[in-house]
Coordinates of C-alpha atoms in Angstrom, one line a residue:
Chain A
M171 CA -20.5 3.2 -12.1
T172 CA -18.9 2.9 -8.9
E173 CA -20.2 2.1 -5.5
E174 CA -18.3 2.2 -2.7
I175 CA -19.3 0.6 0.4
I176 CA -18.4 1.0 4.4
I177 CA -19.3 -2.4 6.5
A178 CA -18.7 -1.9 9.7
G179 CA -20.2 -4.4 13.0
F180 CA -18.2 -6.5 15.5
G181 CA -15.2 -8.4 15.1
G182 CA -15.9 -11.9 14.4
Q183 CA -19.4 -11.0 12.6
G184 CA -17.4 -11.9 9.5
V185 CA -17.2 -8.4 8.2
L186 CA -13.9 -8.4 6.5
S187 CA -14.3 -11.6 5.1
M188 CA -17.8 -10.6 4.1
G189 CA -15.9 -8.2 2.2
K190 CA -13.1 -10.1 0.3
I191 CA -16.3 -12.1 -0.6
L192 CA -17.8 -8.8 -2.6
A193 CA -14.4 -7.2 -3.2
Y194 CA -13.8 -11.2 -5.4
S195 CA -17.0 -11.2 -7.0
G196 CA -16.6 -7.9 -8.6
V197 CA -12.9 -9.6 -10.1
M198 CA -15.2 -12.0 -11.5
A199 CA -17.3 -9.6 -12.6
D200 CA -14.8 -7.7 -14.2
Q201 CA -14.6 -4.4 -12.2
E202 CA -12.1 -2.6 -10.6
V203 CA -11.8 -3.2 -6.7
S204 CA -10.4 -2.5 -3.8
W205 CA -11.0 -3.4 -0.4
F206 CA -9.2 -1.3 2.6
P207 CA -9.8 -3.3 6.5
S208 CA -9.4 -1.3 9.6
Y209 CA -6.4 -3.4 10.7
G210 CA -4.4 -2.9 14.0
P211 CA -5.5 -4.4 18.0
E212 CA -9.0 -5.2 16.7
M213 CA -10.2 -8.4 17.9
R214 CA -13.5 -10.2 18.3
G215 CA -16.1 -8.2 20.2
G216 CA -13.8 -5.5 18.7
T217 CA -15.3 -2.8 15.9
A218 CA -13.9 -3.9 12.4
N219 CA -14.8 -2.3 9.5
V220 CA -14.0 -2.5 5.9
T221 CA -14.2 0.0 2.5
V222 CA -14.6 -1.7 -0.4
I223 CA -15.2 0.0 -3.6
L224 CA -16.0 -1.6 -7.4
S225 CA -15.6 0.2 -10.6
E226 CA -15.6 0.4 -13.4
T227 CA -13.1 2.9 -14.3
R228 CA -9.3 3.0 -11.8
I229 CA -9.7 4.2 -8.1
S230 CA -8.6 7.0 -6.9
S231 CA -9.1 6.7 -3.4
P232 CA -9.2 3.6 -1.0
V233 CA -9.5 5.9 1.9
L234 CA -13.1 7.4 1.9
N235 CA -14.9 9.8 3.8
E236 CA -18.8 9.5 2.2
Y237 CA -20.2 6.5 1.1
D238 CA -22.3 5.5 -1.6
T239 CA -24.0 2.0 1.3
A240 CA -23.3 1.6 5.2
I241 CA -23.9 -2.0 5.8
I242 CA -24.4 -1.1 9.6
L243 CA -24.2 -4.0 12.0
N244 CA -23.9 -3.0 15.8
Q245 CA -24.8 0.6 17.4
Q246 CA -20.8 1.4 17.5
S247 CA -20.9 1.6 13.9
M248 CA -24.0 3.4 13.4
D249 CA -23.1 6.3 15.4
K250 CA -19.9 6.8 13.6
F251 CA -20.9 5.8 9.6
E252 CA -24.8 6.8 9.8
H253 CA -24.1 10.1 8.6
M254 CA -20.7 9.2 6.8
V255 CA -23.8 7.6 4.2
K256 CA -24.8 10.0 1.0
P257 CA -27.8 12.3 0.7
G258 CA -30.2 9.6 -1.3
G259 CA -27.8 7.2 -0.2
V260 CA -28.1 3.7 0.9
L261 CA -27.9 2.4 4.4
I262 CA -28.6 -1.2 5.4
Y263 CA -28.9 -2.5 9.2
D264 CA -29.3 -5.2 11.4
P265 CA -31.7 -4.1 13.9
N266 CA -30.5 -6.6 16.8
G267 CA -28.5 -4.8 19.8
I268 CA -28.9 -1.7 17.8
I269 CA -30.8 1.1 20.4
H270 CA -31.0 4.1 18.5
P271 CA -32.1 3.0 15.0
P272 CA -31.1 5.6 12.2
K273 CA -32.9 9.5 12.2
R274 CA -31.2 10.5 8.2
T275 CA -34.6 11.3 6.7
D276 CA -32.7 11.7 3.1
I277 CA -30.5 8.6 2.6
N278 CA -32.9 5.1 1.7
I279 CA -32.9 2.7 4.4
Y280 CA -33.5 -0.9 5.0
K281 CA -33.5 -3.7 7.9
I282 CA -31.8 -7.0 7.8
E283 CA -32.8 -9.5 10.6
G284 CA -29.4 -11.3 10.0
T285 CA -28.3 -12.8 13.4
L286 CA -32.6 -13.9 13.5
I287 CA -31.7 -15.8 9.7
A288 CA -28.7 -17.0 9.9
A289 CA -29.3 -18.6 13.6
E290 CA -33.0 -19.8 12.1
L291 CA -30.2 -22.2 8.8
G292 CA -29.4 -23.5 11.8
N293 CA -25.7 -21.7 11.6
V294 CA -24.6 -18.2 12.6
K295 CA -21.5 -17.8 11.2
T296 CA -23.4 -17.9 7.9
F297 CA -24.7 -14.3 9.4
N298 CA -22.8 -11.7 6.7
M299 CA -23.8 -14.1 4.0
V300 CA -27.3 -13.5 4.8
V301 CA -26.4 -9.8 4.9
L302 CA -24.3 -9.7 2.0
G303 CA -27.9 -11.6 0.7
A304 CA -29.4 -8.4 1.6
Y305 CA -27.5 -5.7 -0.2
L306 CA -27.3 -7.7 -3.0
K307 CA -31.5 -7.1 -2.8
A308 CA -30.6 -3.6 -2.4
K309 CA -27.6 -3.1 -4.7
P310 CA -27.3 -5.5 -7.9
V311 CA -23.9 -4.6 -8.6
V312 CA -22.4 -8.4 -8.7
K313 CA -24.6 -11.5 -9.8
M314 CA -25.2 -14.4 -8.0
E315 CA -23.1 -16.1 -10.3
S316 CA -20.0 -13.7 -9.7
V317 CA -20.7 -14.4 -5.8
E318 CA -20.0 -18.4 -6.4
K319 CA -17.4 -17.3 -8.3
G320 CA -16.3 -15.6 -5.3
L321 CA -16.7 -17.9 -3.0
Q322 CA -14.7 -20.2 -5.0
K323 CA -12.1 -17.6 -5.0
S324 CA -11.3 -16.6 -1.7
L325 CA -12.1 -19.4 0.3
P326 CA -9.8 -22.6 0.5
T327 CA -10.5 -25.3 -1.3
R328 CA -10.3 -27.2 2.2
H329 CA -13.6 -25.1 3.3
H330 CA -15.5 -25.6 -1.1
Y331 CA -17.9 -27.9 1.0
L332 CA -19.9 -25.1 2.9
I333 CA -20.5 -22.7 -0.6
P334 CA -23.6 -24.4 -0.3
M335 CA -25.0 -23.2 2.5
N336 CA -23.3 -19.9 2.3
L337 CA -25.5 -19.5 -1.0
E338 CA -28.0 -20.9 0.4
A339 CA -27.7 -18.3 3.7
V340 CA -26.5 -15.4 0.7
Q341 CA -30.4 -15.9 -0.9
K342 CA -32.0 -15.8 2.5
G343 CA -30.7 -12.9 2.7
F344 CA -31.9 -11.4 -0.5
E345 CA -35.5 -12.8 -0.2
S346 CA -35.4 -11.1 3.6
L347 CA -34.4 -7.4 3.2
E348 CA -37.0 -4.8 4.8
L349 CA -37.7 -1.9 3.5
V350 CA -38.2 1.3 5.7
Q351 CA -37.8 4.3 4.2
A352 CA -37.4 5.5 0.7
V353 CA -36.5 8.5 -0.7
Chain B
M580 CA 2.0 -13.0 -19.6
G581 CA 1.4 -11.9 -16.0
E582 CA -1.4 -12.9 -13.4
L583 CA -4.5 -11.7 -12.8
R584 CA -4.4 -11.6 -8.3
L585 CA -6.5 -10.1 -5.7
M586 CA -4.6 -9.6 -3.0
K587 CA -3.1 -7.0 -0.1
G588 CA 0.0 -4.8 -1.2
N589 CA 2.4 -7.1 2.1
E590 CA 1.6 -9.9 -0.1
V591 CA 2.3 -8.8 -3.4
I592 CA 5.8 -7.5 -2.1
A593 CA 6.5 -11.6 -1.1
E594 CA 5.1 -13.1 -4.5
A595 CA 6.8 -10.5 -6.1
A596 CA 10.1 -11.4 -4.8
I597 CA 10.3 -14.7 -5.6
R598 CA 9.0 -14.1 -8.9
C599 CA 11.9 -12.2 -9.5
G600 CA 14.5 -14.7 -8.9
C601 CA 15.2 -13.2 -5.4
D602 CA 17.9 -15.3 -3.7
A603 CA 17.2 -14.4 -0.3
Y604 CA 14.9 -12.6 2.0
F605 CA 15.6 -11.9 6.0
G606 CA 13.5 -10.1 8.7
Y607 CA 11.9 -9.9 11.2
P608 CA 7.9 -9.4 12.0
I609 CA 6.2 -6.1 12.4
T610 CA 3.0 -4.9 11.9
P611 CA 2.0 -3.4 9.6
Q612 CA 3.9 -5.5 6.6
S613 CA 3.9 -8.9 8.9
E614 CA 2.1 -10.8 5.8
V615 CA 5.2 -10.0 3.6
M616 CA 7.3 -13.2 5.7
E617 CA 3.7 -14.6 6.9
T618 CA 3.2 -15.6 2.6
L619 CA 7.1 -16.3 2.0
M620 CA 6.7 -18.8 4.3
D621 CA 3.6 -20.2 3.0
R622 CA 4.7 -20.3 0.1
E623 CA 7.5 -22.5 0.8
P624 CA 10.3 -20.6 -2.4
W625 CA 13.3 -22.7 -0.9
D626 CA 11.7 -26.0 -2.6
E627 CA 10.5 -24.0 -5.9
T628 CA 13.2 -21.9 -6.2
G629 CA 15.5 -21.9 -3.8
M630 CA 15.5 -19.1 -2.5
V631 CA 16.1 -18.6 1.2
V632 CA 13.8 -16.9 4.0
L633 CA 14.7 -16.8 7.3
Q634 CA 13.4 -14.9 10.6
A635 CA 16.6 -14.1 11.9
E636 CA 16.3 -13.0 15.3
S637 CA 16.1 -9.3 15.3
E638 CA 16.1 -6.4 12.7
I639 CA 19.6 -5.9 12.9
A640 CA 20.8 -9.1 12.0
S641 CA 18.1 -9.4 9.3
I642 CA 19.9 -5.5 8.0
H643 CA 23.1 -7.1 8.5
M644 CA 22.2 -9.9 6.9
I645 CA 21.9 -8.8 3.6
Y646 CA 24.0 -6.8 4.0
G647 CA 26.5 -10.4 3.9
A648 CA 24.8 -11.7 1.2
A649 CA 24.5 -8.3 -1.5
A650 CA 29.0 -8.7 -0.7
S651 CA 28.7 -12.3 -2.5
G652 CA 26.6 -10.2 -5.6
K653 CA 23.1 -12.2 -4.0
K654 CA 20.2 -10.2 -4.9
V655 CA 18.5 -9.9 -0.9
I656 CA 15.4 -8.1 0.1
T657 CA 14.0 -7.4 3.2
S658 CA 11.5 -5.7 4.9
S659 CA 10.5 -3.9 8.4
S660 CA 8.2 -0.9 9.9
S661 CA 9.4 2.5 10.9
P662 CA 10.6 1.5 14.7
G663 CA 12.7 -1.6 12.2
I664 CA 14.0 0.4 9.7
S665 CA 15.2 2.7 12.4
L666 CA 16.5 -0.5 14.4
M667 CA 18.7 -1.0 10.3
A668 CA 19.9 2.0 10.4
E669 CA 23.3 1.5 10.8
G670 CA 23.7 -1.2 9.1
I671 CA 21.8 0.3 5.5
S672 CA 24.7 3.1 5.6
Y673 CA 27.6 0.3 5.7
I674 CA 25.7 -0.9 3.3
A675 CA 25.4 2.1 0.8
G676 CA 28.9 2.8 1.9
A677 CA 30.1 -0.4 1.0
E678 CA 28.4 0.4 -2.8
L679 CA 26.2 -2.9 -2.5
P680 CA 23.1 -3.4 -4.3
C681 CA 19.6 -4.6 -2.0
V682 CA 15.6 -3.8 -1.9
I683 CA 15.1 -2.2 1.5
V684 CA 11.0 -2.5 1.5
N685 CA 9.5 0.6 4.8
V686 CA 5.6 -0.6 5.7
Q687 CA 5.7 3.3 7.3
R688 CA 3.4 3.5 10.9
G689 CA 3.1 6.0 13.1
G690 CA 5.8 7.7 14.9
P691 CA 8.3 8.8 16.8
G692 CA 9.3 6.1 18.9
L693 CA 7.6 3.0 18.8
G694 CA 4.4 5.5 17.9
T695 CA 1.0 3.3 16.5
I696 CA 0.0 0.3 14.1
Q697 CA -1.6 2.6 12.0
P698 CA -0.7 4.2 8.6
S699 CA 2.2 7.4 8.2
Q700 CA 4.1 8.4 6.2
A701 CA 7.0 10.4 9.0
D702 CA 9.6 8.3 7.6
Y703 CA 10.6 10.6 4.5
W704 CA 13.1 12.2 6.1
Q705 CA 15.1 9.1 7.3
S706 CA 14.4 7.4 3.8
T707 CA 15.3 10.3 1.6
K708 CA 17.9 12.5 4.0
G709 CA 19.9 9.8 6.4
G710 CA 17.9 7.4 8.6
G711 CA 21.6 6.6 9.6
H712 CA 24.9 8.1 9.8
G713 CA 27.5 9.6 6.7
D714 CA 27.1 11.0 3.0
Y715 CA 24.6 8.7 1.4
R716 CA 21.1 8.7 -0.4
L717 CA 19.0 5.3 -0.6
I718 CA 16.7 5.1 -3.8
V719 CA 13.5 6.0 -2.7
L720 CA 10.2 4.3 -4.9
A721 CA 6.9 5.3 -3.4
P722 CA 4.4 3.0 -4.6
S723 CA 1.3 4.5 -4.9
S724 CA -0.9 1.3 -5.4
V725 CA -1.1 -2.9 -4.9
Q726 CA 0.3 -3.3 -8.7
E727 CA 3.2 -0.8 -7.9
M728 CA 3.7 -2.7 -5.0
N729 CA 4.7 -5.5 -7.8
D730 CA 6.4 -3.4 -10.0
F731 CA 8.8 -1.5 -7.9
V732 CA 10.5 -5.1 -6.5
E733 CA 11.9 -5.2 -9.6
L734 CA 12.6 -1.8 -10.3
G735 CA 14.4 -1.6 -7.2
F736 CA 16.8 -4.6 -8.2
K737 CA 17.4 -3.1 -11.2
L738 CA 18.3 0.5 -10.4
A739 CA 19.8 -0.7 -6.6
F740 CA 22.5 -3.6 -9.0
K741 CA 22.9 -0.6 -11.6
Y742 CA 24.4 2.2 -9.2
R743 CA 25.3 -0.9 -6.5
N744 CA 24.1 2.0 -4.1
P745 CA 20.8 -0.4 -1.8
A746 CA 17.5 0.5 -3.3
M747 CA 14.2 1.2 -0.5
I748 CA 10.0 1.0 -1.3
L749 CA 9.2 3.7 1.5
T750 CA 5.8 2.0 1.7
D751 CA 2.1 2.0 4.4
G752 CA 0.1 0.4 6.0
V753 CA -2.9 2.2 3.5
I754 CA -1.1 0.0 0.4
G755 CA 0.6 -2.5 2.7
Q756 CA -3.0 -3.4 3.5
T757 CA -5.2 -2.8 1.2
M758 CA -6.3 -5.7 -1.9
E759 CA -6.5 -4.5 -5.0
K760 CA -6.0 -6.2 -8.5
V761 CA -2.6 -7.1 -9.2
I762 CA -0.9 -8.2 -12.4
L763 CA 1.7 -10.3 -11.1
S764 CA 5.4 -10.5 -12.8
D765 CA 6.2 -13.5 -14.7
Y766 CA 9.4 -15.7 -13.2
I767 CA 12.7 -15.0 -13.8
P768 CA 15.2 -17.1 -12.9
R769 CA 18.0 -16.5 -10.1
L770 CA 21.1 -16.5 -11.5
T771 CA 23.6 -19.5 -11.3
D772 CA 26.8 -18.9 -9.6
E773 CA 28.8 -18.6 -13.0
E774 CA 26.1 -16.1 -14.2
I775 CA 27.3 -13.6 -11.1
N776 CA 30.8 -14.7 -10.8
E777 CA 30.1 -13.1 -14.8
K778 CA 28.2 -10.0 -14.0
Y779 CA 29.7 -9.3 -10.8
G780 CA 32.6 -10.9 -10.1
S781 CA 34.7 -7.6 -10.5
W782 CA 33.6 -6.8 -7.2
A783 CA 31.6 -10.1 -5.5
T784 CA 33.3 -11.5 -2.6
N785 CA 32.0 -14.9 -4.2
G786 CA 35.4 -16.7 -3.9
R787 CA 39.2 -15.9 -4.9
K788 CA 38.7 -17.0 -8.8
P789 CA 42.2 -17.8 -10.4
G790 CA 43.2 -15.1 -11.8
R791 CA 41.8 -12.0 -10.3
Q792 CA 42.5 -10.6 -6.8
R793 CA 40.6 -10.0 -4.3
N794 CA 37.7 -8.4 -3.7
I795 CA 36.8 -6.7 -0.1
I796 CA 33.9 -5.1 0.4
T797 CA 33.8 -2.5 3.4
S798 CA 32.9 1.3 4.0
L799 CA 36.3 1.3 6.4
E800 CA 38.9 3.4 5.4
M801 CA 40.7 4.7 7.3
D802 CA 43.1 7.6 4.6
S803 CA 41.0 10.6 4.6
G804 CA 42.3 11.4 1.5
R805 CA 41.6 8.4 -0.1
M806 CA 37.9 8.1 1.9
E807 CA 36.9 11.5 0.7
Q808 CA 37.7 10.2 -2.6
N809 CA 35.3 7.5 -1.8
N810 CA 32.5 9.8 -1.3
L811 CA 33.1 11.7 -4.0
R812 CA 32.5 8.9 -6.0
L813 CA 29.3 8.2 -4.3
Q814 CA 28.4 12.0 -4.8
A815 CA 28.7 11.4 -8.9
K816 CA 26.4 8.4 -8.2
Y817 CA 24.2 10.7 -7.0
A818 CA 24.2 13.8 -9.0
K819 CA 23.7 10.5 -12.3
M820 CA 20.8 9.7 -10.0
E821 CA 19.1 12.8 -10.3
E822 CA 20.2 12.7 -14.3
E823 CA 18.7 9.1 -15.5
E824 CA 16.4 8.1 -12.7
V825 CA 13.4 11.1 -11.9
L826 CA 9.7 9.6 -11.8
F827 CA 6.9 11.2 -11.0
E828 CA 3.3 10.8 -12.6
E829 CA 0.7 14.2 -13.0
F830 CA -2.8 14.0 -12.7
Q831 CA -4.7 16.7 -14.5
C832 CA -2.4 19.2 -14.9
E833 CA -2.8 20.9 -17.7
D834 CA -5.1 23.7 -16.8
A835 CA -4.5 23.6 -13.4
E836 CA -4.2 26.9 -11.1
Y837 CA -3.5 25.1 -8.0
L838 CA -1.5 22.0 -8.1
L839 CA -1.1 18.9 -5.3
V840 CA 2.1 17.6 -4.6
A841 CA 1.8 14.3 -3.1
F842 CA 3.0 10.5 -2.8
G843 CA 2.1 6.9 -2.0
S844 CA -1.4 6.4 -0.4
S845 CA -1.6 10.3 -0.2
S846 CA -1.3 10.4 -3.8
R847 CA -4.4 8.2 -3.6
I848 CA -6.6 9.8 -2.0
C849 CA -5.3 13.6 -4.2
Q850 CA -7.1 12.0 -6.8
K851 CA -10.5 12.2 -5.7
T852 CA -9.2 15.1 -4.2
V853 CA -9.4 16.5 -7.5
D854 CA -12.1 14.9 -8.6
L855 CA -14.1 16.5 -6.1
A856 CA -12.5 20.0 -6.3
R857 CA -13.1 20.0 -9.7
E858 CA -17.1 19.4 -9.7
K859 CA -16.5 22.3 -7.7
G860 CA -15.1 24.1 -10.2
I861 CA -11.6 24.1 -9.1
K862 CA -9.1 23.5 -11.2
V863 CA -6.4 21.5 -9.9
G864 CA -4.0 19.3 -10.7
L865 CA -1.6 16.8 -8.5
L866 CA 2.1 15.7 -9.1
R867 CA 2.9 12.3 -7.3
P868 CA 6.5 11.9 -7.4
I869 CA 7.4 8.0 -7.1
T870 CA 11.2 9.0 -7.0
L871 CA 11.2 10.5 -3.4
F872 CA 15.1 10.3 -4.6
P873 CA 15.9 11.9 -6.6
F874 CA 13.5 14.3 -6.4
P875 CA 11.4 15.2 -9.5
K876 CA 12.6 18.8 -8.8
K877 CA 12.2 20.2 -12.2
P878 CA 8.2 19.0 -13.1
I879 CA 8.0 20.5 -9.9
A880 CA 9.5 24.0 -11.0
A881 CA 7.6 24.3 -14.4
L882 CA 4.7 23.4 -13.1
A883 CA 5.9 26.8 -10.5
K884 CA 5.0 28.6 -13.3
Q885 CA 1.4 27.7 -14.1
V886 CA -0.3 27.4 -10.7
K887 CA -0.8 30.0 -7.8
G888 CA 0.3 27.6 -5.1
I889 CA 1.0 24.6 -4.4
L890 CA -0.8 22.2 -1.1
V891 CA 2.1 19.5 0.0
V892 CA -0.5 16.7 1.4
E893 CA 1.6 14.4 3.4
M894 CA 0.4 12.2 6.4
N895 CA 3.6 13.2 8.0
A896 CA 4.7 17.2 10.0
G897 CA 5.5 19.2 6.3
Q898 CA 8.7 16.8 5.8
M899 CA 8.2 17.0 1.9
V900 CA 7.3 20.8 2.3
E901 CA 10.6 21.4 1.7
D902 CA 11.6 19.6 -1.4
V903 CA 8.5 21.1 -3.3
Q904 CA 9.4 24.5 -2.6
L905 CA 13.5 24.3 -3.1
A906 CA 12.2 22.7 -6.7
A907 CA 8.9 26.2 -6.8
G908 CA 11.2 28.7 -5.5
C909 CA 9.6 31.9 -3.8
A910 CA 7.1 33.2 -6.5
I911 CA 4.2 31.3 -5.1
P912 CA 2.4 29.8 -2.0
V913 CA 4.0 26.4 -1.0
K914 CA 1.7 25.5 2.2
H915 CA 1.2 21.6 3.9
F916 CA -2.0 19.6 4.9
G917 CA -1.3 16.1 7.0
R918 CA -2.5 14.1 9.2
M919 CA -0.6 12.2 11.9
G920 CA -0.2 9.6 14.5
G921 CA -1.9 7.4 11.9
I922 CA -4.8 9.4 10.7
I923 CA -5.4 9.1 7.1
P924 CA -7.2 12.2 5.8
S925 CA -10.2 11.5 4.3
P926 CA -10.2 13.3 0.1
G927 CA -12.9 15.6 1.7
E928 CA -10.6 16.8 4.5
V929 CA -7.9 17.3 1.6
V930 CA -10.8 20.2 0.0
E931 CA -11.6 21.6 2.9
A932 CA -7.5 22.4 2.8
L933 CA -7.1 23.5 -0.3
E934 CA -9.9 25.8 -0.3
Q935 CA -8.7 27.7 3.5
K936 CA -4.6 27.2 2.8
L937 CA -4.8 28.3 -0.9
I938 CA -7.6 29.6 -2.8
G939 CA -9.3 31.3 0.6
G940 CA -5.9 32.8 2.0

């Protein structure tokens, strides 16, 4: 099994961290992983994206032009990546700020009210973990205990007290994924 | 055995330097390789192994610190990205002329000039054909994974000391910024002063010992007869590298009718291209030069007898094409596909280029 994912949104939404936690979770599950960020002059409010690949076998290219799953968190990313999802693949998006919802008819489309749920949870910074949970519902590529281990590995010890709150957000996202279109 | 970690290529360079018993790192920050020095500063190896980490005032200063430290038999490394390597070019020529070992890491970005901070492979010529002045060569290693960023630090030092010649790790923003699993090398202790004297006392300026002649490190020779002899000695050394040190890797070449040649991150993209093209029924293989100097001429010449055409894939305007053409001869077409200025070609784009430039054409 190989899962090729693009996570794209605004800088500051935790796009790169979400990819990193997913990659660590893959390592914990003994998978091959690669994490390639868009790096450069990105900053809060600019666009940011990361390509994450999880695989049972050796990963060839860390850079891709089509994806099994696109996790899309703003309109610019929708415009850029909607057409790059493989036919039959998965697109997950947060409708917050999306003016033009996805139009593809040959892919599975899901919604997650990540921004709303994170606000309800009382910490908007858990947004990316809500989205991660939603993704794991659509694509159970790693188990929840691997995510917990991934969080432990990727967060510095001084932030470990935040892990329960993050896991709650993952769980909430897992429960809140809405199917828009199945193919 | 080594420790499994998930790390960025740049971070691994730093970690590998500490673990292989490096004596010093001198450098100056530049994107996309700043994590090298950031990681070193964070790790504080001066407490752990005694390794010196110093941010110089410029790339010119850092390469000359490397020159000085290497002259005393120390194991030293620097890193930079394209414009910074251009600044170092004078010092690199001096180090090659003075026949000193060191490792220089170039995490390439798009040029020319200040260019862009995005990945590129446009320093192929600079690394393999010169960069600085004079008839000199660098040993050039092109890692294609985060694991090789670890492995090639030690390999680079091994070759650099074997030939008393600077070795370059030529990588780019893709491998530098990508996180992958890596098995870190075990620690090798730094050499003591006595060990340095024992191993390199015949040439290193580590303080004249009783009964020994003065060692002089210089690239200067006013007598042109003697300077030519120096050059001949260098050329003999480079010829020996070409005989003994060529490294390359082949993917699915056994039944290949077409061949891709690509190094570093482009070779990773091309591995995916091979898979995609074979799904379409195109029998294509990939040859990946690991050493760019010495260049794998013989394996390319051998495959040129088997395939109908070669596509050289690089993130530049085709700098490696002429080396491939020289190795392949004139019997088959050798074409180029590349993107420039920081654009990374996608595996699908390379399949299209293969179809258009070789199969359809």
